[in-house]
Coordinates of C-alpha atoms and ligand atoms in Angstrom, one line a residue:
M103 CA 53.8 99.8 72.9
D104 CA 54.6 96.7 72.8
T105 CA 57.9 95.0 74.3
I106 CA 60.2 93.8 71.7
Y107 CA 63.0 91.4 72.5
A108 CA 65.8 90.1 69.6
L109 CA 69.5 88.6 69.9
S110 CA 71.8 91.8 69.1
S111 CA 74.5 89.3 69.6
G112 CA 76.3 87.9 66.3
A113 CA 76.0 84.6 64.5
L114 CA 75.3 81.7 66.6
P115 CA 77.0 79.5 68.2
A116 CA 78.9 82.4 69.7
G117 CA 81.0 82.9 73.3
V118 CA 78.3 85.0 74.4
G119 CA 74.8 85.0 73.1
I120 CA 73.1 89.1 74.1
V121 CA 69.4 89.2 74.0
R122 CA 67.9 92.0 74.5
I123 CA 64.3 93.0 75.8
S124 CA 62.7 96.9 75.4
G125 CA 59.3 98.4 76.6
P126 CA 57.1 98.7 79.3
D127 CA 57.3 95.0 80.3
A128 CA 61.2 94.5 80.2
G129 CA 61.0 95.0 83.9
M130 CA 58.2 92.2 84.3
A131 CA 60.1 90.0 82.2
L132 CA 63.6 90.1 83.9
R133 CA 61.4 89.6 87.0
A134 CA 60.2 86.6 86.4
L135 CA 63.0 85.3 84.5
A136 CA 66.0 86.3 87.3
G137 CA 63.4 86.2 90.7
G138 CA 63.9 90.4 91.0
L139 CA 65.0 92.6 89.5
P140 CA 68.4 93.5 90.0
E141 CA 70.2 97.1 91.0
A142 CA 69.6 99.2 87.8
R143 CA 73.0 99.4 85.3
R144 CA 74.9 96.9 87.6
A145 CA 76.1 93.5 85.6
V146 CA 74.8 90.7 88.1
V147 CA 74.6 87.0 87.3
R148 CA 71.0 85.3 87.8
A149 CA 69.9 81.8 86.8
L150 CA 67.3 82.3 84.2
V151 CA 64.4 80.4 84.9
D152 CA 61.8 79.2 82.9
P153 CA 58.6 80.7 84.5
E154 CA 56.1 77.6 82.9
S155 CA 58.6 74.9 83.6
R156 CA 60.6 76.4 86.3
D157 CA 63.6 74.8 84.1
V158 CA 66.5 76.3 84.7
I159 CA 67.8 78.0 81.3
D160 CA 70.9 78.7 81.5
V161 CA 73.1 80.8 84.4
G162 CA 74.3 84.5 82.7
L163 CA 74.9 88.4 83.8
V164 CA 72.1 90.2 83.9
L165 CA 71.8 94.2 83.3
W166 CA 68.6 96.3 84.1
M167 CA 68.4 99.5 82.8
P168 CA 65.8 101.7 83.5
G169 CA 64.0 104.6 80.8
P170 CA 64.5 107.0 79.9
G171 CA 68.5 106.8 79.9
T172 CA 68.4 104.2 78.0
F173 CA 69.5 103.6 73.9
T174 CA 65.6 103.5 73.0
G175 CA 64.4 105.9 75.9
E176 CA 62.6 102.2 77.3
D177 CA 62.9 100.3 80.1
T178 CA 66.2 97.8 79.0
V179 CA 67.1 94.6 79.8
E180 CA 69.8 92.6 78.7
L181 CA 70.6 88.5 78.9
Q182 CA 74.2 87.6 78.1
C183 CA 73.8 84.0 78.0
H184 CA 75.8 80.9 76.9
G185 CA 75.8 82.0 72.7
S186 CA 74.3 78.6 71.4
R187 CA 71.6 77.6 69.6
A188 CA 69.8 75.7 72.0
V189 CA 69.9 78.3 75.0
I190 CA 69.2 81.2 72.6
A191 CA 66.1 79.5 71.6
R192 CA 64.6 78.6 74.7
L193 CA 64.6 81.7 76.1
I194 CA 63.1 83.3 73.2
E195 CA 60.4 80.9 73.3
S196 CA 59.9 81.6 77.0
L197 CA 59.8 85.2 76.5
A198 CA 57.2 84.6 73.5
Q199 CA 55.2 83.4 76.4
W200 CA 54.4 86.6 77.4
P201 CA 51.2 88.8 76.0
G202 CA 52.9 91.7 75.3
L203 CA 56.1 90.9 74.5
R204 CA 57.2 89.9 70.8
M205 CA 60.1 89.6 68.8
A206 CA 61.4 93.4 67.4
E207 CA 61.4 93.9 63.6
P208 CA 64.5 94.7 61.6
G209 CA 65.7 98.1 63.1
E210 CA 63.0 98.5 65.8
F211 CA 65.6 99.4 68.5
A212 CA 67.1 102.1 66.7
R213 CA 63.6 103.2 65.3
R214 CA 62.3 103.5 69.0
A215 CA 65.8 105.5 69.9
F216 CA 64.6 107.9 67.0
L217 CA 60.7 108.4 68.5
N218 CA 62.1 108.7 71.9
G219 CA 63.9 110.9 70.6
R220 CA 67.1 109.6 71.9
L221 CA 68.8 109.9 68.3
D222 CA 68.0 112.2 65.2
L223 CA 67.6 110.2 61.6
T224 CA 71.5 111.4 60.7
E225 CA 72.4 109.7 64.1
A226 CA 70.7 106.4 63.8
E227 CA 71.9 106.8 59.8
G228 CA 75.2 106.9 61.1
L229 CA 74.5 104.1 63.9
A230 CA 73.8 101.9 60.4
D231 CA 76.8 102.6 58.8
L232 CA 79.1 101.8 62.0
V233 CA 77.4 98.5 62.3
A234 CA 78.2 98.1 58.1
A235 CA 81.6 99.5 58.6
E236 CA 84.7 97.5 57.2
T237 CA 87.4 100.1 56.6
E238 CA 89.2 102.4 59.6
A239 CA 88.0 105.3 57.3
Q240 CA 84.2 104.7 57.4
R241 CA 84.7 103.8 60.9
R242 CA 85.8 107.0 61.5
Q243 CA 83.0 108.8 59.7
A244 CA 80.4 106.3 60.4
L245 CA 80.9 106.8 64.3
R246 CA 81.5 111.0 64.2
Q247 CA 77.8 110.6 62.9
A248 CA 76.5 108.3 65.5
R249 CA 78.0 110.4 68.1
G250 CA 75.6 113.5 66.4
A251 CA 78.9 115.5 64.0
M252 CA 75.7 116.2 61.9
A253 CA 72.9 116.0 64.1
E254 CA 74.9 119.4 66.2
R255 CA 75.0 121.0 62.9
L256 CA 71.5 121.3 62.3
L257 CA 70.3 121.6 66.4
A258 CA 72.7 124.6 65.6
W259 CA 71.0 125.9 62.5
R260 CA 68.1 125.0 63.9
E261 CA 68.6 127.0 66.6
T262 CA 69.7 130.1 64.6
L263 CA 66.7 129.6 62.5
L264 CA 64.0 129.7 65.3
G265 CA 65.9 132.7 66.7
C266 CA 65.6 134.7 63.2
V267 CA 61.0 133.7 63.3
A268 CA 61.3 134.4 67.0
E269 CA 62.9 137.9 65.9
V270 CA 60.5 138.4 63.0
E271 CA 57.2 137.3 65.1
A272 CA 57.9 140.2 67.8
Q273 CA 58.6 142.5 64.8
L274 CA 55.0 141.7 63.1
D275 CA 53.2 141.8 66.7
F276 CA 54.6 145.6 67.8
S277 CA 55.1 147.3 64.6
D278 CA 52.6 148.0 61.9
E279 CA 55.9 148.9 59.5
G280 CA 58.4 146.4 58.8
D281 CA 61.8 147.0 60.5
V282 CA 64.7 147.1 57.9
G283 CA 67.2 146.7 60.7
S284 CA 65.8 143.3 62.0
E285 CA 65.9 142.5 58.1
L286 CA 69.4 142.5 57.5
E287 CA 70.1 141.2 60.9
V288 CA 68.3 138.0 59.6
A289 CA 70.0 138.5 56.5
S290 CA 73.2 138.5 57.8
R291 CA 72.3 135.2 60.1
L292 CA 71.2 133.2 57.4
R293 CA 74.2 134.3 55.2
G294 CA 76.7 132.7 58.3
V295 CA 74.6 128.8 58.1
L296 CA 74.1 128.9 54.4
L297 CA 77.8 129.5 54.2
E298 CA 78.5 126.6 56.8
V299 CA 75.5 124.2 55.0
R300 CA 77.6 124.8 51.3
E301 CA 80.5 123.7 53.3
L302 CA 79.5 120.8 54.5
L303 CA 77.9 119.7 50.8
S304 CA 81.6 120.0 49.1
G305 CA 82.9 117.2 51.3
A306 CA 79.3 115.4 50.3
R307 CA 81.0 113.4 47.8
L308 CA 84.0 112.7 49.2
A309 CA 81.9 111.7 52.5
E310 CA 79.6 109.5 50.4
R311 CA 82.9 107.8 48.8
V312 CA 84.2 106.7 52.1
R313 CA 80.9 105.1 53.1
D314 CA 80.4 103.2 49.7
G315 CA 84.3 103.3 48.2
F316 CA 86.0 105.0 46.0
V317 CA 85.9 103.8 42.5
V318 CA 89.3 102.9 40.5
V319 CA 88.2 102.4 37.0
L320 CA 90.4 99.8 34.5
V321 CA 90.9 100.9 30.5
G322 CA 93.1 100.4 27.4
A323 CA 93.1 98.4 24.3
P324 CA 92.2 95.0 24.6
N325 CA 95.1 92.4 25.9
A326 CA 96.7 95.5 27.9
G327 CA 96.8 93.3 30.9
K328 CA 93.5 94.7 32.7
S329 CA 92.3 91.6 33.9
T330 CA 96.0 91.1 34.6
L331 CA 96.1 94.1 37.1
L332 CA 92.7 93.2 38.3
N333 CA 93.5 90.1 39.3
A334 CA 97.1 90.5 41.1
F335 CA 95.2 93.3 43.0
A336 CA 92.3 91.1 44.0
R337 CA 95.1 88.5 45.1
R338 CA 93.1 85.9 43.2
D339 CA 91.6 85.0 39.7
V340 CA 88.9 87.3 39.3
A341 CA 88.4 88.1 35.6
I342 CA 89.5 85.3 32.6
V343 CA 92.8 86.6 31.4
S344 CA 93.2 85.2 27.8
A345 CA 96.1 86.1 25.4
E346 CA 92.7 86.4 23.2
P347 CA 91.8 90.4 22.6
G348 CA 88.3 90.9 24.2
T349 CA 88.4 88.8 26.4
T350 CA 85.9 91.1 29.5
R351 CA 83.0 92.3 27.9
D352 CA 81.1 92.9 30.9
L353 CA 82.6 94.7 34.1
V354 CA 84.2 92.5 36.7
S355 CA 84.6 94.6 39.9
V356 CA 86.2 93.6 43.2
P357 CA 85.9 95.1 46.8
L358 CA 89.7 96.1 47.8
E359 CA 90.7 98.3 51.5
L360 CA 93.4 100.7 50.4
S361 CA 95.3 102.6 53.0
S362 CA 92.1 102.0 55.2
Y363 CA 89.7 103.5 53.0
A364 CA 87.3 101.1 50.8
V365 CA 87.8 100.9 47.3
T366 CA 86.2 99.3 43.9
L367 CA 88.7 98.2 41.1
I368 CA 86.4 98.0 38.0
D369 CA 87.7 95.4 35.1
T370 CA 86.4 96.6 31.6
A371 CA 86.7 95.6 28.1
G372 CA 89.0 96.6 26.3
L373 CA 88.6 100.4 23.9
R374 CA 88.3 99.5 20.3
E375 CA 85.9 99.5 17.4
T376 CA 84.5 96.2 17.2
V377 CA 81.3 94.2 15.1
S378 CA 80.2 92.3 17.8
T379 CA 77.4 94.2 19.6
V380 CA 78.1 92.1 23.3
E381 CA 81.3 93.7 23.3
A382 CA 80.1 96.9 21.8
E383 CA 77.8 96.7 24.9
G384 CA 81.1 96.2 27.2
V385 CA 83.4 99.0 25.6
R386 CA 80.5 101.3 25.7
R387 CA 79.9 100.2 30.1
A388 CA 83.8 100.6 30.0
R389 CA 83.0 104.4 29.0
V390 CA 80.4 104.7 31.2
A391 CA 82.2 103.6 33.6
A392 CA 85.9 105.4 33.6
E393 CA 83.4 109.0 33.2
E394 CA 82.1 108.2 36.9
A395 CA 84.9 106.7 38.0
D396 CA 87.1 108.5 41.2
L397 CA 90.1 107.7 39.5
V398 CA 91.3 106.1 36.0
L399 CA 94.2 103.8 35.0
E400 CA 94.8 104.0 31.4
L401 CA 96.8 100.9 30.8
V402 CA 99.1 100.7 27.9
P403 CA 101.7 98.0 27.1
A404 CA 105.3 99.0 27.1
G405 CA 106.3 100.6 24.1
Q406 CA 103.2 101.3 23.1
S407 CA 101.6 104.8 23.0
A408 CA 98.7 105.7 25.4
L409 CA 95.3 106.2 23.6
A410 CA 94.9 109.6 25.8
A411 CA 98.0 110.2 27.6
D412 CA 98.5 113.4 26.4
A413 CA 94.9 114.6 26.6
P414 CA 94.8 117.3 29.3
A415 CA 92.7 116.3 32.5
T416 CA 89.3 117.5 32.0
S417 CA 88.5 119.5 34.9
G418 CA 85.9 118.0 36.9
G419 CA 86.5 114.5 35.5
P420 CA 88.5 111.3 37.4
D421 CA 91.7 112.0 37.4
R422 CA 93.9 109.7 34.9
W423 CA 97.1 107.9 35.5
V424 CA 98.8 106.0 32.6
I425 CA 100.2 102.4 34.1
E426 CA 103.1 100.9 31.6
T427 CA 101.9 97.5 31.4
K428 CA 104.1 94.0 30.5
V429 CA 107.5 96.1 31.0
D430 CA 109.0 92.5 31.4
L431 CA 108.9 92.5 27.2
V432 CA 111.1 95.5 27.1
E433 CA 114.7 96.6 28.0
G434 CA 115.0 99.2 29.9
G435 CA 112.1 101.8 29.6
D436 CA 111.5 105.4 30.4
L437 CA 111.8 106.4 33.9
Q438 CA 108.5 106.2 36.2
G439 CA 107.5 110.1 35.7
A440 CA 104.4 111.6 37.7
G441 CA 101.3 109.5 37.5
R442 CA 103.7 107.6 35.1
H443 CA 103.8 104.2 36.5
R444 CA 105.8 100.9 35.3
V445 CA 104.6 97.9 36.3
S446 CA 104.4 93.6 35.1
A447 CA 102.3 91.6 36.5
V448 CA 105.0 88.6 35.5
T449 CA 107.9 89.7 37.6
G450 CA 105.8 91.7 40.3
V451 CA 107.8 94.7 39.0
G452 CA 106.0 98.2 40.2
L453 CA 102.9 96.8 41.6
R454 CA 103.7 97.5 45.0
E455 CA 104.7 101.3 44.6
L456 CA 101.8 101.5 42.4
E457 CA 99.6 100.3 45.1
L458 CA 101.4 102.6 47.4
A459 CA 100.6 105.1 45.2
L460 CA 97.1 104.5 45.2
G461 CA 97.1 104.7 48.9
E462 CA 98.8 108.0 49.0
W463 CA 96.6 108.8 46.3
L464 CA 93.0 107.8 48.7
A465 CA 94.9 109.6 51.6
R466 CA 95.0 112.6 49.7
Q467 CA 91.4 112.2 48.9
G468 CA 90.7 112.0 52.5
V469 CA 92.7 115.0 53.4
G470 CA 91.8 117.5 51.2
G471 CA 88.3 116.8 52.7
S472 CA 86.2 116.1 55.2
A473 CA 86.8 112.6 55.7
G474 CA 90.2 113.7 57.6
T475 CA 88.5 116.1 59.4
V476 CA 86.9 116.1 62.9
G477 CA 83.4 118.0 61.3
A478 CA 80.3 116.8 59.9
V479 CA 79.4 115.4 56.9
A480 CA 76.7 114.4 54.8
A481 CA 77.4 111.0 54.7
N482 CA 74.4 109.6 52.0
A483 CA 72.3 110.9 49.6
R484 CA 69.4 111.8 51.5
Q485 CA 71.1 114.1 53.5
R486 CA 73.1 115.7 50.7
E487 CA 69.4 116.2 49.2
G488 CA 68.2 117.4 52.6
L489 CA 70.9 119.9 53.1
L490 CA 70.8 121.1 49.3
R491 CA 66.8 121.7 49.8
L492 CA 67.8 123.7 52.8
A493 CA 70.9 125.5 50.8
E494 CA 68.0 126.6 48.2
R495 CA 65.4 127.8 50.7
L496 CA 68.1 129.9 52.0
E497 CA 69.6 131.4 49.0
S498 CA 65.7 132.1 47.8
V499 CA 65.3 133.8 51.5
L500 CA 68.4 135.9 51.0
K501 CA 67.8 136.7 47.2
R502 CA 64.4 139.5 48.0
G503 CA 66.6 142.2 46.6
Q504 CA 66.2 145.4 48.2
P505 CA 65.6 145.0 51.9
R506 CA 61.7 145.8 52.2
G507 CA 61.7 145.0 55.9
V508 CA 60.1 142.4 57.8
D509 CA 57.2 140.7 56.8
E510 CA 55.1 137.9 56.9
L511 CA 56.4 136.8 53.6
L512 CA 60.5 136.8 55.6
G513 CA 58.7 134.2 58.6
E514 CA 56.8 131.9 56.0
E515 CA 60.4 131.7 54.3
L516 CA 62.4 130.7 57.4
R517 CA 59.5 127.8 58.4
A518 CA 60.6 126.6 55.3
C519 CA 63.8 126.6 55.7
L520 CA 63.6 124.8 59.0
R521 CA 61.3 122.3 57.5
A522 CA 64.1 121.6 55.1
I523 CA 66.7 121.1 58.7
G524 CA 63.2 119.1 60.2
R525 CA 62.9 116.7 56.7
V526 CA 66.7 115.8 57.5
T527 CA 66.5 115.1 61.5
G528 CA 63.2 113.1 60.3
E529 CA 61.5 115.4 62.4
V530 CA 59.0 118.5 61.0
D531 CA 58.1 120.1 64.4
P532 CA 56.2 123.3 64.6
E533 CA 55.5 123.8 68.4
S534 CA 59.0 124.2 68.4
V535 CA 58.3 126.8 66.6
L536 CA 56.0 128.2 69.1
G537 CA 58.5 126.8 72.0
A538 CA 61.1 129.2 71.0
I539 CA 58.9 132.6 70.3
F540 CA 57.2 132.1 73.2
G541 CA 60.4 130.7 75.3
R542 CA 62.1 134.6 74.6
F543 CA 59.1 136.9 75.9
C544 CA 59.3 137.6 79.7
I545 CA 56.6 135.9 81.9
G546 CA 53.7 138.0 81.9
K547 CA 53.7 139.8 78.6
Ligands
GDP151 N1 104.7 89.5 29.2 C1 103.7 89.3 29.9 N2 102.7 89.4 29.9 C2 101.3 89.9 30.2 C3 101.3 90.5 31.4 N3 100.2 90.8 31.7 C4 99.3 90.4 30.7 N4 99.9 89.3 30.3 C5 99.2 88.9 29.1 O1 98.9 89.6 28.0 C6 97.5 88.8 28.0 C7 96.2 90.0 28.1 O2 96.5 90.0 29.3 P1 94.8 90.0 29.8 O3 94.9 91.0 31.2 O4 94.0 89.2 29.4 O5 94.4 91.7 29.1 P2 92.8 92.8 28.8 O6 92.2 92.3 27.9 O7 93.3 94.4 29.2 O8 92.3 92.7 30.1 C8 97.5 87.6 28.6 O9 98.0 86.8 28.0 C9 98.2 87.7 29.6 O10 98.9 86.7 30.3 C10 103.0 91.3 32.1 O11 102.9 92.1 32.5 N5 103.5 90.5 31.4
MG152 MG1 90.0 91.8 30.1

């Protein structure tokens, strides 16, 4: 196994640059650079000396963390130096001289952590999300995931299923006829797991939105003021605004943070019949975007009627609000109603209120689902699909119809469920099935 090293801190120059070394030769490298191994897990100041030229490269903080109780599970060294390009370049250069040491590939530390069983795939994914997190909600969700909220659930399900397998195997070994009692007991435990899997899946869409951003789409007739509103929210001129109808033809999206949630606000081409093929494509894209959105804001110039203002929200479709625009052009006007807002991009009237309402809407999405709770979430498509497959497997075991007693087939189906879990955690491990079976027997049996 190679020993790997990399700059683990951010772009240089920086106050401090942290070089991490992991692998069997990490201790040897530290001994050569710092003149000896310091006490484990204690930060000490050391001069780092190039072993070839005896040049002092820098003076920095040194950490020696012998495995396996480290992030990667391997012997690990951290060198906290001055974060200049020259210091880090020289340090990396002298590490490169060693045979057996090489620069780490992207994600290789985490990969080793996974291979050494320090974290499962969902935790590794949580870690990646945590590093990428930009909003509070993303941070909270990713941290839960990285700390093993999902991994714990998977582990618990696995334990339950392994218990069921052991039960089935024992019955098969010791009786000739299938035991209906055992089968019913197994089924009831599986139902418990299935309920939990379904519960997790029900929060999956929301969890993905927290991670990737909620999608809010602006629609309405040409010239309704969509691009103007997008620019007002973005606080810069992203989309072209013009009195000429049909100006916006493609989707224009801006990332926003509202109420600590990531939001993608999308401006679209005005919905109208058109002879221009380009604009028609824009209108088609607008319709698709609106269908896939979490929230559709339909913009209607004050005094005009909405395209679909009174159309009942189709169940399962996105929420839909009507936004009256250009209210500076009319006298008085209706009072603001539920899900109805009045704004003017010229005077700024109603913009703050609309932003607050959006923030509240986002917060409500979070409270209704698992993003507001402390539970595990299926935060990405891989996890969601893995759970879907697991749910299908569990359903198919439970659909055996009449209890016919424990049989070989039941054992097989349970193993398929375990493999579905193993695919989510990243370890499909038949050895552990045996371990659970034998572990339940007394010595000598
Ligand atoms: N008086 C007034 N004019 C506006 C307002 N919002 C947009 N407009 C004007 O309406 C025209 C169309 O705006 P635009 O944002 O391009 O509409 P879109 O086609 O829906 O994207 C432009 O001339 C804007 O300056 C508003 O709140 N008040
Ligand atoms: Mg526009």
